[in-house]
Each structure stands twice: as structure tokens, then as C-alpha cells.
N, CA and C of each residue as an Amber inpcrd file, in Angstrom:
protein
   228
  45.8390000 170.6500000 302.9310000  46.0410000 169.2790000 302.5230000
  47.3410000 169.1880000 301.7240000  48.1760000 168.2520000 302.0790000
  49.4580000 168.0640000 301.4190000  49.4740000 166.6890000 300.7680000
  49.8710000 166.6620000 299.4810000  49.9050000 165.4090000 298.7280000
  51.3190000 165.2030000 298.2040000  51.8030000 164.0090000 298.3130000
  53.1160000 163.7100000 297.7490000  53.0150000 162.4040000 296.9720000
  53.8750000 162.2940000 295.9900000  53.8820000 161.0850000 295.1580000
  55.3140000 160.7860000 294.7590000  55.5810000 159.5490000 294.5000000
  56.9070000 159.1660000 294.0140000  56.7360000 158.2010000 292.8490000
  57.6710000 158.2730000 291.9480000  57.6420000 157.4090000 290.7720000
  58.8010000 156.4260000 290.8980000  58.5020000 155.1620000 290.7640000
  59.5300000 154.1390000 290.8760000  59.7770000 153.5040000 289.5090000
  60.9940000 153.1310000 289.2750000  61.3080000 152.4300000 288.0370000
  61.7100000 153.3140000 286.8790000  61.9340000 154.5870000 287.1200000
  62.2940000 155.5080000 286.0420000  63.6530000 155.1310000 285.4540000
  64.6110000 154.8100000 286.3060000  65.9400000 154.4520000 285.7960000
  65.8810000 153.1900000 284.9400000  65.1040000 152.2240000 285.3620000
  64.9620000 150.9920000 284.5700000  64.2900000 151.2980000 283.2340000
  63.2920000 152.1440000 283.2550000  62.6230000 152.5350000 282.0190000
  63.5970000 153.2040000 281.0630000  64.4340000 154.0930000 281.5730000
  65.4150000 154.7740000 280.7180000  66.4200000 153.7770000 280.1320000
  66.8510000 152.7990000 280.9210000  67.7700000 151.7770000 280.4160000
  67.1020000 150.9410000 279.3320000  65.8340000 150.5920000 279.5430000
  65.1030000 149.8200000 278.5350000  64.9410000 150.5980000 277.2410000
  64.6830000 151.8830000 277.3570000  64.5620000 152.7270000 276.1610000
  65.8960000 152.7760000 275.4250000  66.9900000 152.8810000 276.1630000
  68.3120000 152.9130000 275.5430000  68.6110000 151.5950000 274.8220000
  68.2560000 150.4760000 275.4310000  68.4540000 149.1750000 274.7930000
  67.6470000 149.0810000 273.5040000  66.4150000 149.5640000 273.5680000
  65.5420000 149.5290000 272.3940000  66.1150000 150.3900000 271.2750000
  66.6370000 151.5510000 271.6300000  67.2480000 152.4330000 270.6310000
  68.4130000 151.7430000 269.9380000  69.2670000 151.0820000 270.7100000
  70.4170000 150.3910000 270.1180000  69.9610000 149.2430000 269.2280000
  68.9490000 148.5020000 269.6710000  68.4470000 147.3870000 268.8730000
  67.8410000 147.8880000 267.5620000  67.1180000 148.9850000 267.6250000
  66.5320000 149.5470000 266.4040000  67.6170000 150.0310000 265.4590000
  68.6480000 150.6490000 265.9970000  69.7490000 151.1330000 265.1630000
  70.4320000 149.9690000 264.4450000  70.6830000 148.8710000 265.1560000
  71.3040000 147.6960000 264.5310000  70.3980000 147.1140000 263.4500000
  69.0990000 147.0490000 263.7270000  68.1580000 146.5040000 262.7500000
  68.1010000 147.3710000 261.4960000  68.1240000 148.6670000 261.6730000
  68.0950000 149.5780000 260.5200000  69.3680000 149.4280000 259.6970000
  70.5260000 149.3470000 260.3670000  71.7850000 149.1710000 259.6410000
  71.7870000 147.8730000 258.8470000  71.2870000 146.7850000 259.4520000
  71.2180000 145.5020000 258.7300000  70.3100000 145.6120000 257.5160000
  69.1770000 146.2960000 257.6780000  68.2410000 146.4510000 256.5580000
  68.8540000 147.2770000 255.4350000  69.5640000 148.3350000 255.7910000
  70.2170000 149.1740000 254.7740000  71.3000000 148.3750000 254.0520000
  72.0890000 147.6010000 254.8120000  73.1360000 146.7710000 254.2020000
  72.5350000 145.7480000 253.2460000  71.4620000 145.0790000 253.6710000
  70.8140000 144.0900000 252.7950000  70.2600000 144.7600000 251.5370000
  69.6990000 145.9410000 251.6980000  69.1640000 146.6590000 250.5420000
  70.2820000 147.0560000 249.5830000  71.4050000 147.5320000 250.1160000
  72.5390000 147.9130000 249.2640000  73.0490000 146.7040000 248.4850000
  73.1430000 145.5680000 249.1440000  73.6070000 144.3640000 248.4540000
  72.5980000 143.9000000 247.4090000  71.3080000 144.0600000 247.6980000
  70.2760000 143.6920000 246.7270000  70.3420000 144.5930000 245.4950000
  70.5700000 145.8850000 245.6930000  70.6980000 146.8200000 244.5700000
  71.9150000 146.4480000 243.7360000  73.0190000 146.1230000 244.3950000
  74.2210000 145.6990000 243.6810000  73.9340000 144.4630000 242.8320000
  73.2990000 143.4890000 243.4290000  72.9780000 142.2510000 242.7150000
  72.0690000 142.5110000 241.5240000  71.0240000 143.3150000 241.7430000
  70.0980000 143.6270000 240.6480000  70.7980000 144.3580000 239.5070000
  71.6710000 145.3020000 239.8230000  72.3910000 146.0480000 238.7830000
  73.2620000 145.1090000 237.9600000  73.9470000 144.2000000 238.6250000
  74.8100000 143.2570000 237.9120000  73.9950000 142.2960000 237.0490000
  72.8570000 141.8370000 237.5740000  72.0000000 140.9440000 236.7980000
  71.4420000 141.6550000 235.5690000  71.0760000 142.9380000 235.7360000
  70.5290000 143.7000000 234.6040000  71.5810000 143.8790000 233.5160000
  72.8240000 144.1630000 233.9040000  73.8880000 144.2740000 232.9040000
  74.0130000 142.9840000 232.0970000  73.9670000 141.8790000 232.7900000
  74.1080000 140.5900000 232.1220000  72.9030000 140.2960000 231.2370000
  71.7100000 140.5240000 231.7750000  70.4850000 140.2320000 231.0240000
  70.3580000 141.0900000 229.7720000  70.8160000 142.3280000 229.8560000
  70.7180000 143.2470000 228.7160000  71.8770000 143.0930000 227.7280000
  72.8040000 142.2030000 228.0320000  73.9160000 141.9590000 227.1180000
  74.9560000 143.0580000 227.0950000  75.1130000 143.7660000 228.1910000
  76.0570000 144.8800000 228.2360000  77.4440000 144.4790000 228.7260000
  77.6760000 143.2220000 228.9320000  78.9730000 142.8050000 229.4610000
  79.9020000 142.4780000 228.3040000  80.9680000 143.2520000 228.1880000
  81.9770000 143.0190000 227.1650000  83.2510000 142.5190000 227.8380000
  83.7630000 143.3320000 228.7690000  84.9890000 142.9330000 229.4620000
  84.7350000 142.5390000 230.9140000  83.6110000 142.9510000 231.4670000
  83.2980000 142.6440000 232.8600000  83.7660000 143.6990000 233.8420000
  84.4670000 144.7250000 233.3470000  84.9960000 145.7520000 234.2530000
  83.8900000 146.5820000 234.8950000  82.8530000 146.9290000 234.1210000
  81.7590000 147.7130000 234.6950000  81.0620000 146.9050000 235.7880000
  80.7590000 145.6630000 235.4890000  80.0890000 144.8110000 236.4740000
  80.9580000 144.6630000 237.7260000  82.2570000 144.4830000 237.5420000
  83.1560000 144.3140000 238.6810000  83.2800000 145.5930000 239.5070000
  83.0350000 146.7400000 238.8840000  83.1920000 148.0050000 239.6120000
  81.9730000 148.3380000 240.4640000  80.8760000 147.6340000 240.2690000
  79.6750000 147.8870000 241.0560000  79.8070000 147.1290000 242.3720000
  79.8490000 147.8670000 243.4670000  79.9630000 147.2090000 244.7660000
  79.3410000 148.0710000 245.8590000  78.7560000 147.4090000 246.8250000
  78.1570000 148.1010000 247.9620000  79.2310000 148.3840000 248.9940000
  79.2310000 149.5830000 249.5240000  80.1490000 149.9430000 250.5970000
  79.3280000 150.0530000 251.8740000  79.5170000 149.1080000 252.7550000
  78.7290000 149.0470000 253.9670000  79.3890000 149.8770000 255.0630000
  78.5740000 150.3730000 255.9780000  79.0660000 151.2910000 257.0120000
  80.1130000 150.6540000 257.9080000  80.0230000 149.3730000 258.1460000
  80.9680000 148.7230000 259.0470000  82.3140000 148.4520000 258.3900000
  82.5120000 149.0080000 257.2000000  83.7990000 148.8750000 256.5320000
  83.8820000 147.6940000 255.5870000  82.9190000 146.8140000 255.6250000
  82.9340000 145.6820000 254.7150000  82.4990000 146.1570000 253.3360000
  83.1190000 145.6130000 252.3570000  82.7050000 145.8920000 250.9900000
  83.1860000 144.7520000 250.1140000  82.5610000 144.6390000 249.0030000
  82.9510000 143.6280000 248.0510000  83.7370000 144.3360000 246.9700000
  85.0380000 144.3240000 247.0960000  85.8830000 145.1040000 246.2070000
  86.1170000 144.3690000 244.8980000  86.6780000 145.0770000 243.9700000
  87.0050000 144.4940000 242.6740000  88.4220000 144.8660000 242.3170000
  88.9390000 144.1950000 241.3480000  90.2610000 144.5610000 240.8390000
  90.2490000 144.4210000 239.3350000  91.0830000 145.1830000 238.6850000
  91.1730000 145.1380000 237.2220000  92.0240000 143.9670000 236.7960000
């Protein structure tokens, strides 16, 4: 007795998996960026709330550096 089988749609499945991987990667990067900006905001608010701002240089130096090259820079 000889049995044979074929699987159809494997290439489409692999393409769908690749699309899902890229979408997950973008979502993770966005979440990390939002978290970095939230940490920056919280740190600056804490400095202000605790009365640690004298010249503003420390607060201005706190900035998130995002992977896509965007950042909120400061200057003296």
C-alpha cells in the first residue's frame, strides 16, 4: 500500500508569519518608546514636585533616546 500526501498553503503561511513578526516588532518598539517617554516625564515631574529645580539644567538633561533616532534634546 502506497500513501502520498501534499500540503498546500505553506508559502502563504510563512508570509503571514513574517508579517506578524514585523507587526509585533513595530508594536514592541512603540511600547518601549512610549515607556521611555513616560519615564522621562515622571523623572522631570518628580524633580519639580520635590523642589530640586534650581537652574533647570538637570531637568533639561533628562531625555529619552529612541531607537529611530528621535530624541528630545536639550541645550545649556
